[in-house]
């Protein structure tokens, strides 16, 4: 075959491939926009590879797409991660139980592994229609009239140190990186899905540099009235950073929240979710010593130290929010008290709630903080 013929065939092959890829993306957008709904029985196991802007439409939480919606913004706790999600329970998230017990229409902007500043960027972009065709925008008159932001003490400080110490980028770049990624891929969701599938295959079967735990001979025991469970480590109240670093991270995070408040100008509440170590307070708890390392070292702290750290964080957040007219919903005391009677964490996923825990959070919000609902 001549060089000219080879070039022609190669050009034809590449052109055909691009056409097939274009058609695949058009089909993906159409299919996912129309069928990625819980009430249409979309397979939940596939959600983890779907772009987050599409996943938000999945839960059946009564979303009206009008101003009557209550917007929940946060990470995996808002998304409903945990044993109930993986067990395919129908009501698996805070949003499900708020909708069920108060009949309030909910729209949940929760993405596992994200930070609150990132989610605020995505929420604003979604309202403005910047994520179309993955998700339609809203007219300002239809913006949710109330918003609850969720702060989780177990890992909501990590993003601050990730962009400062590991990624070496500015705070603004970090906050916009997930939004930028979605915008870059919003017309080609099939590419994003294939990339995510490849990543999961690599991590599960091909990654030879899996985390190796050190100092992990000891286990900790957590108990409720019903039974006790043993586990290697629990997420705690940021034992691996100092009080000074906590204040730095809080100031950085709340700059984003106050900027959002100025933009949104509607009722905003912030709900504080305690970590598993704070909830069950074993006498001695283990925690991850480093944020990112090939060898994840485990260190140990007393329950008293962890509880004092949790109280320190909550007191600082309460003080900051009070000065800026944002309601602070501290779920800690009621969750801790309730956990003595019933086990509220997952057995497989011990760092997230089970359905009992998510239901209790919803009930606390409905009964004690109706102004936020």
Short mmCIF file of C-alpha atoms in Angstrom, two decimals:
data_model
loop_
_atom_site.label_atom_id
_atom_site.label_comp_id
_atom_site.label_asym_id
_atom_site.label_seq_id
_atom_site.Cartn_x
_atom_site.Cartn_y
_atom_site.Cartn_z
CA UNK A 1 0.00 0.00 0.00
CA UNK A 2 1.28 3.44 -0.93
CA UNK A 3 1.96 6.15 1.63
CA UNK A 4 -0.92 8.16 0.19
CA UNK A 5 -3.30 5.23 0.57
CA UNK A 6 -2.11 4.58 4.13
CA UNK A 7 -2.63 8.24 5.05
CA UNK A 8 -6.13 8.18 3.54
CA UNK A 9 -7.08 5.05 5.49
CA UNK A 10 -5.67 6.48 8.72
CA UNK A 11 -7.59 9.72 8.20
CA UNK A 12 -10.77 7.74 7.55
CA UNK A 13 -10.24 5.65 10.68
CA UNK A 14 -9.65 8.71 12.90
CA UNK A 15 -12.67 10.50 11.39
CA UNK A 16 -14.88 7.47 12.00
CA UNK A 17 -13.59 7.17 15.57
CA UNK A 18 -14.38 10.84 16.27
CA UNK A 19 -17.88 10.47 14.82
CA UNK A 20 -18.53 7.37 16.94
CA UNK A 21 -17.22 9.18 20.02
CA UNK A 22 -19.43 12.20 19.28
CA UNK A 23 -22.49 9.99 18.88
CA UNK A 24 -21.60 8.11 22.07
CA UNK A 25 -21.49 11.37 24.04
CA UNK A 26 -24.77 12.61 22.59
CA UNK A 27 -26.37 9.29 23.53
CA UNK A 28 -24.77 9.38 27.01
CA UNK A 29 -26.14 12.86 27.74
CA UNK A 30 -29.61 11.95 26.47
CA UNK A 31 -29.71 8.61 28.31
CA UNK A 32 -28.35 9.87 31.63
CA UNK A 33 -30.44 13.05 31.67
CA UNK A 34 -33.59 10.96 31.14
CA UNK A 35 -32.91 7.76 33.09
CA UNK A 36 -30.42 8.54 35.88
CA UNK A 37 -33.11 8.65 38.58
CA UNK A 38 -33.61 6.54 41.67
CA UNK A 39 -37.34 6.24 41.00
CA UNK A 40 -36.51 4.84 37.54
CA UNK A 41 -34.31 2.17 39.18
CA UNK A 42 -31.04 3.35 37.68
CA UNK A 43 -28.33 0.93 38.97
CA UNK A 44 -26.77 2.55 42.01
CA UNK A 45 -23.50 0.69 41.57
CA UNK A 46 -22.85 2.75 38.44
CA UNK A 47 -23.16 6.13 40.16
CA UNK A 48 -19.53 6.30 41.26
CA UNK A 49 -18.32 6.62 37.65
CA UNK A 50 -20.91 9.25 36.64
CA UNK A 51 -19.95 12.98 36.70
CA UNK A 52 -21.18 14.58 39.93
CA UNK A 53 -23.37 17.14 38.15
CA UNK A 54 -25.44 14.24 36.83
CA UNK A 55 -25.42 12.27 40.10
CA UNK A 56 -27.21 15.12 41.91
CA UNK A 57 -30.42 14.33 40.03
CA UNK A 58 -30.43 10.67 41.16
CA UNK A 59 -31.94 10.68 44.70
CA UNK A 60 -35.71 10.67 45.02
CA UNK A 61 -36.02 13.51 47.54
CA UNK A 62 -39.01 15.41 46.14
CA UNK A 63 -37.04 18.02 44.19
CA UNK A 64 -39.44 20.62 42.72
CA UNK A 65 -36.88 22.77 40.87
CA UNK A 66 -38.64 25.78 42.41
CA UNK A 67 -37.77 28.13 45.27
CA UNK A 68 -39.53 25.78 47.70
CA UNK A 69 -36.56 23.40 47.47
CA UNK A 70 -34.21 23.08 50.43
CA UNK A 71 -30.61 22.85 49.15
CA UNK A 72 -28.18 20.58 51.03
CA UNK A 73 -24.52 21.26 50.21
CA UNK A 74 -21.57 19.16 51.34
CA UNK A 75 -19.48 16.09 50.71
CA UNK A 76 -20.17 12.36 51.00
CA UNK A 77 -22.37 12.88 54.07
CA UNK A 78 -24.81 14.86 51.94
CA UNK A 79 -24.51 12.36 49.10
CA UNK A 80 -25.48 9.63 51.56
CA UNK A 81 -22.36 7.45 51.50
CA UNK A 82 -22.37 4.45 53.79
CA UNK A 83 -23.82 1.00 54.30
CA UNK A 84 -27.39 2.04 53.42
CA UNK A 85 -26.22 3.35 50.06
CA UNK A 86 -24.24 0.22 49.19
CA UNK A 87 -27.02 -2.05 50.53
CA UNK A 88 -29.42 -0.37 48.08
CA UNK A 89 -31.80 0.91 50.75
CA UNK A 90 -34.29 3.34 49.21
CA UNK A 91 -33.97 5.98 51.95
CA UNK A 92 -30.23 6.27 52.44
CA UNK A 93 -29.43 9.97 52.93
CA UNK A 94 -30.26 13.00 55.06
CA UNK A 95 -32.22 14.44 52.14
CA UNK A 96 -34.42 11.34 51.89
CA UNK A 97 -35.42 11.53 55.54
CA UNK A 98 -35.99 15.30 55.55
CA UNK A 99 -38.29 14.89 52.57
CA UNK A 100 -40.02 11.88 54.10
CA UNK A 101 -40.72 13.34 57.55
CA UNK A 102 -41.30 17.02 56.73
CA UNK A 103 -42.56 16.78 53.13
CA UNK A 104 -39.98 19.43 52.24
CA UNK A 105 -38.70 19.19 48.66
CA UNK A 106 -34.94 18.75 48.75
CA UNK A 107 -32.15 19.18 46.22
CA UNK A 108 -28.86 17.62 47.33
CA UNK A 109 -25.50 18.93 46.10
CA UNK A 110 -23.26 16.34 47.72
CA UNK A 111 -20.08 14.94 46.18
CA UNK A 112 -17.87 12.45 47.96
CA UNK A 113 -14.25 13.53 48.30
CA UNK A 114 -14.98 17.20 47.71
CA UNK A 115 -14.66 20.19 50.02
CA UNK A 116 -17.34 22.70 51.03
CA UNK A 117 -15.72 25.58 49.07
CA UNK A 118 -15.62 23.37 45.96
CA UNK A 119 -19.27 22.44 46.38
CA UNK A 120 -20.29 26.08 46.76
CA UNK A 121 -18.59 26.81 43.43
CA UNK A 122 -20.45 23.92 41.81
CA UNK A 123 -23.77 24.97 43.34
CA UNK A 124 -23.46 28.51 41.97
CA UNK A 125 -22.38 27.24 38.57
CA UNK A 126 -25.32 24.84 38.48
CA UNK A 127 -27.84 27.58 39.28
CA UNK A 128 -26.40 29.82 36.57
CA UNK A 129 -26.63 27.08 33.93
CA UNK A 130 -22.86 26.79 33.55
CA UNK A 131 -23.01 22.98 33.81
CA UNK A 132 -25.42 22.51 30.89
CA UNK A 133 -25.93 20.10 29.13
CA UNK A 134 -25.27 17.92 32.19
CA UNK A 135 -27.69 19.94 34.29
CA UNK A 136 -30.12 22.78 33.60
CA UNK A 137 -29.74 26.10 35.36
CA UNK A 138 -32.51 27.95 37.22
CA UNK A 139 -34.06 31.35 36.98
CA UNK A 140 -33.20 33.46 40.08
CA UNK A 141 -36.84 33.32 41.19
CA UNK A 142 -36.50 29.51 41.39
CA UNK A 143 -33.27 29.43 43.45
CA UNK A 144 -33.76 27.32 46.63
CA UNK A 145 -35.05 29.62 49.36
CA UNK A 146 -33.06 27.89 52.11
CA UNK A 147 -29.61 26.28 52.19
CA UNK A 148 -27.96 24.00 54.75
CA UNK A 149 -24.19 23.67 54.51
CA UNK A 150 -22.67 20.60 56.17
CA UNK A 151 -19.29 20.70 57.90
CA UNK A 152 -17.72 17.38 58.89
CA UNK A 153 -14.99 17.51 61.52
CA UNK A 154 -13.44 14.24 60.36
CA UNK A 155 -11.85 15.54 57.16
CA UNK A 156 -13.12 19.02 56.27
CA UNK A 157 -9.77 20.58 57.13
CA UNK A 158 -7.78 18.44 54.73
CA UNK A 159 -8.52 20.45 51.58
CA UNK A 160 -6.78 23.49 53.09
CA UNK A 161 -3.56 21.56 53.60
CA UNK A 162 -3.90 19.66 50.34
CA UNK A 163 -3.72 22.75 48.16
CA UNK A 164 -1.12 24.45 50.36
CA UNK A 165 1.26 21.59 51.12
CA UNK A 166 0.74 19.00 48.39
CA UNK A 167 -0.62 20.63 45.25
CA UNK A 168 1.21 23.96 45.66
CA UNK A 169 -1.65 25.96 44.14
CA UNK A 170 -3.66 28.94 45.37
CA UNK A 171 -6.87 28.59 47.33
CA UNK A 172 -8.86 29.99 44.39
CA UNK A 173 -7.31 27.46 42.00
CA UNK A 174 -8.13 24.62 44.39
CA UNK A 175 -11.75 25.71 44.85
CA UNK A 176 -12.31 25.95 41.10
CA UNK A 177 -10.46 22.80 40.03
CA UNK A 178 -13.46 20.46 40.28
CA UNK A 179 -15.66 23.04 38.54
CA UNK A 180 -13.04 23.44 35.81
CA UNK A 181 -12.86 19.67 35.38
CA UNK A 182 -16.64 19.37 35.00
CA UNK A 183 -16.77 22.29 32.56
CA UNK A 184 -14.00 20.74 30.47
CA UNK A 185 -15.86 17.44 30.28
CA UNK A 186 -19.51 18.54 30.32
CA UNK A 187 -19.95 17.91 26.59
CA UNK A 188 -18.08 14.59 26.71
CA UNK A 189 -19.46 12.65 29.72
CA UNK A 190 -18.61 9.35 28.01
CA UNK A 191 -14.93 10.30 28.26
CA UNK A 192 -15.33 11.09 31.96
CA UNK A 193 -17.11 7.80 32.60
CA UNK A 194 -14.48 5.75 30.74
CA UNK A 195 -11.71 7.58 32.59
CA UNK A 196 -13.33 6.87 35.97
CA UNK A 197 -13.83 3.21 35.11
CA UNK A 198 -10.16 2.94 34.13
CA UNK A 199 -9.12 4.59 37.39
CA UNK A 200 -11.18 2.18 39.51
CA UNK A 201 -9.78 -0.82 37.65
CA UNK A 202 -6.25 0.48 38.16
CA UNK A 203 -6.76 1.12 41.88
CA UNK A 204 -8.39 -2.25 42.49
CA UNK A 205 -6.26 -4.57 40.37
CA UNK A 206 -3.11 -2.86 39.13
CA UNK A 207 -1.94 -0.43 41.80
CA UNK A 208 1.13 -2.02 43.40
CA UNK A 209 1.74 0.96 45.71
CA UNK A 210 -1.23 0.33 47.97
CA UNK A 211 -1.25 1.96 51.37
CA UNK A 212 0.71 0.08 54.01
CA UNK A 213 -0.37 0.61 57.58
CA UNK A 214 2.14 0.91 60.39
CA UNK A 215 1.55 0.81 64.16
CA UNK A 216 -1.72 -0.92 63.37
CA UNK A 217 -1.57 -3.94 65.66
CA UNK A 218 -4.07 -2.41 68.08
CA UNK A 219 -7.79 -2.10 67.39
CA UNK A 220 -10.36 0.09 69.09
CA UNK A 221 -13.81 -0.87 70.31
CA UNK A 222 -16.95 1.24 69.98
CA UNK A 223 -20.16 0.29 71.73
CA UNK A 224 -23.82 1.22 71.87
CA UNK A 225 -26.54 -0.25 74.06
CA UNK A 226 -27.05 -2.92 71.43
CA UNK A 227 -23.55 -4.28 70.77
CA UNK A 228 -19.85 -3.50 70.34
CA UNK A 229 -17.72 -3.36 67.18
CA UNK A 230 -13.97 -3.39 66.71
CA UNK A 231 -12.15 -1.32 64.11
CA UNK A 232 -8.62 -0.33 63.22
CA UNK A 233 -9.06 3.44 63.17
CA UNK A 234 -11.71 6.14 63.22
CA UNK A 235 -11.80 9.58 61.70
CA UNK A 236 -11.50 12.06 64.55
CA UNK A 237 -11.49 15.78 65.32
CA UNK A 238 -8.36 16.63 63.30
CA UNK A 239 -5.84 15.20 65.78
CA UNK A 240 -3.05 15.40 63.21
CA UNK A 241 -3.03 19.23 63.02
CA UNK A 242 -2.49 21.95 65.61
CA UNK A 243 -5.00 24.46 66.97
CA UNK A 244 -3.20 27.19 65.04
CA UNK A 245 -3.54 25.22 61.81
CA UNK A 246 -7.23 24.64 62.56
CA UNK A 247 -7.78 28.38 62.88
CA UNK A 248 -5.93 28.98 59.61
CA UNK A 249 -8.07 26.40 57.83
CA UNK A 250 -11.31 27.73 59.32
CA UNK A 251 -10.53 31.31 58.30
CA UNK A 252 -9.77 30.15 54.78
CA UNK A 253 -12.90 28.02 54.53
CA UNK A 254 -15.23 30.68 55.91
CA UNK A 255 -13.97 33.26 53.45
CA UNK A 256 -15.61 31.09 50.80
CA UNK A 257 -18.79 30.71 52.84
CA UNK A 258 -19.13 34.46 53.42
CA UNK A 259 -18.50 35.15 49.74
CA UNK A 260 -21.29 32.70 48.93
CA UNK A 261 -23.58 34.38 51.47
CA UNK A 262 -23.04 37.75 49.78
CA UNK A 263 -23.91 36.20 46.41
CA UNK A 264 -26.91 34.19 47.58
CA UNK A 265 -28.62 36.50 50.08
CA UNK A 266 -31.03 33.83 51.38
CA UNK A 267 -31.43 31.83 54.58
CA UNK A 268 -28.24 29.85 55.25
CA UNK A 269 -27.57 27.41 58.09
CA UNK A 270 -24.41 25.42 58.77
CA UNK A 271 -24.76 21.97 60.32
CA UNK A 272 -21.80 20.47 62.16
CA UNK A 273 -21.34 16.68 61.92
CA UNK A 274 -19.09 15.15 64.61
CA UNK A 275 -16.57 12.47 63.67
CA UNK A 276 -17.02 8.79 64.63
CA UNK A 277 -14.26 9.12 67.26
CA UNK A 278 -16.10 12.04 68.87
CA UNK A 279 -19.44 10.22 68.78
CA UNK A 280 -18.29 6.99 70.42
CA UNK A 281 -15.20 8.24 72.29
CA UNK A 282 -13.25 5.01 72.88
CA UNK A 283 -10.72 5.32 75.70
CA UNK A 284 -7.89 5.29 73.20
CA UNK A 285 -8.46 6.07 69.55
CA UNK A 286 -6.21 5.64 66.56
CA UNK A 287 -5.97 8.12 63.71
CA UNK A 288 -4.07 8.71 60.50
CA UNK A 289 -0.86 10.58 61.29
CA UNK A 290 -0.29 11.90 57.77
CA UNK A 291 -2.63 13.20 55.10
CA UNK A 292 -0.88 11.68 52.10
CA UNK A 293 1.84 9.10 52.19
CA UNK A 294 2.68 5.74 50.70
CA UNK A 295 3.01 4.51 54.28
CA UNK A 296 0.00 5.71 56.27
CA UNK A 297 1.15 5.75 59.87
CA UNK A 298 -1.34 5.32 62.66
CA UNK A 299 -0.95 7.24 65.92
CA UNK A 300 -3.04 7.20 69.08
CA UNK A 301 -4.76 9.84 71.19
CA UNK A 302 -6.94 9.83 74.27
CA UNK A 303 -10.69 10.28 74.08
CA UNK A 304 -10.41 13.33 76.33
CA UNK A 305 -7.97 15.03 73.96
CA UNK A 306 -10.25 14.35 70.99
CA UNK A 307 -13.36 15.67 72.75
CA UNK A 308 -11.53 18.84 73.81
CA UNK A 309 -10.38 19.34 70.23
CA UNK A 310 -13.93 18.89 68.96
CA UNK A 311 -15.25 21.45 71.47
CA UNK A 312 -12.51 23.88 70.44
CA UNK A 313 -13.46 23.58 66.75
CA UNK A 314 -17.17 24.00 67.47
CA UNK A 315 -16.67 27.01 69.70
CA UNK A 316 -14.59 28.78 67.06
CA UNK A 317 -17.11 28.03 64.30
CA UNK A 318 -20.01 29.18 66.48
CA UNK A 319 -18.23 32.45 67.24
CA UNK A 320 -17.39 33.11 63.57
CA UNK A 321 -20.93 32.36 62.35
CA UNK A 322 -22.65 34.39 65.05
CA UNK A 323 -20.78 37.50 63.92
CA UNK A 324 -21.92 36.90 60.34
CA UNK A 325 -25.59 36.05 60.90
CA UNK A 326 -25.40 32.42 59.82
CA UNK A 327 -27.26 29.90 62.00
CA UNK A 328 -25.02 27.26 63.55
CA UNK A 329 -26.59 23.82 63.95
CA UNK A 330 -24.34 21.76 66.21
CA UNK A 331 -25.55 18.17 65.95
CA UNK A 332 -22.86 16.79 68.27
CA UNK A 333 -24.54 16.50 71.68
CA UNK A 334 -27.77 14.96 70.43
CA UNK A 335 -25.97 12.56 68.09
CA UNK A 336 -23.61 11.47 70.88
CA UNK A 337 -26.50 10.94 73.30
CA UNK A 338 -28.51 8.98 70.75
CA UNK A 339 -25.52 6.81 69.81
CA UNK A 340 -25.44 5.36 73.32
CA UNK A 341 -28.81 3.76 72.62
CA UNK A 342 -28.41 2.77 68.99
CA UNK A 343 -25.45 2.06 66.75
CA UNK A 344 -25.47 4.72 64.02
CA UNK A 345 -22.33 4.01 61.94
CA UNK A 346 -21.89 1.50 59.16
CA UNK A 347 -20.45 -1.92 59.86
CA UNK A 348 -18.63 -1.97 56.53
CA UNK A 349 -18.15 1.79 56.17
CA UNK A 350 -17.49 2.89 59.73
CA UNK A 351 -16.68 6.48 58.79
CA UNK A 352 -20.21 7.18 57.55
CA UNK A 353 -23.64 6.81 59.16
CA UNK A 354 -26.04 3.98 58.59
CA UNK A 355 -29.71 4.71 57.86
CA UNK A 356 -30.42 5.13 61.60
CA UNK A 357 -27.77 7.86 61.83
CA UNK A 358 -28.92 9.75 58.74
CA UNK A 359 -32.53 9.53 59.89
CA UNK A 360 -31.59 10.95 63.31
CA UNK A 361 -29.80 13.93 61.74
CA UNK A 362 -32.89 14.68 59.65
CA UNK A 363 -35.14 14.46 62.70
CA UNK A 364 -32.91 16.81 64.72
CA UNK A 365 -32.97 19.36 61.90
CA UNK A 366 -36.75 19.12 61.49
CA UNK A 367 -37.62 19.22 65.19
CA UNK A 368 -34.98 21.52 66.64
CA UNK A 369 -34.15 23.83 63.74
CA UNK A 370 -37.36 24.36 61.74
CA UNK A 371 -36.11 27.79 60.63
CA UNK A 372 -33.47 25.97 58.53
CA UNK A 373 -36.02 23.64 56.91
#
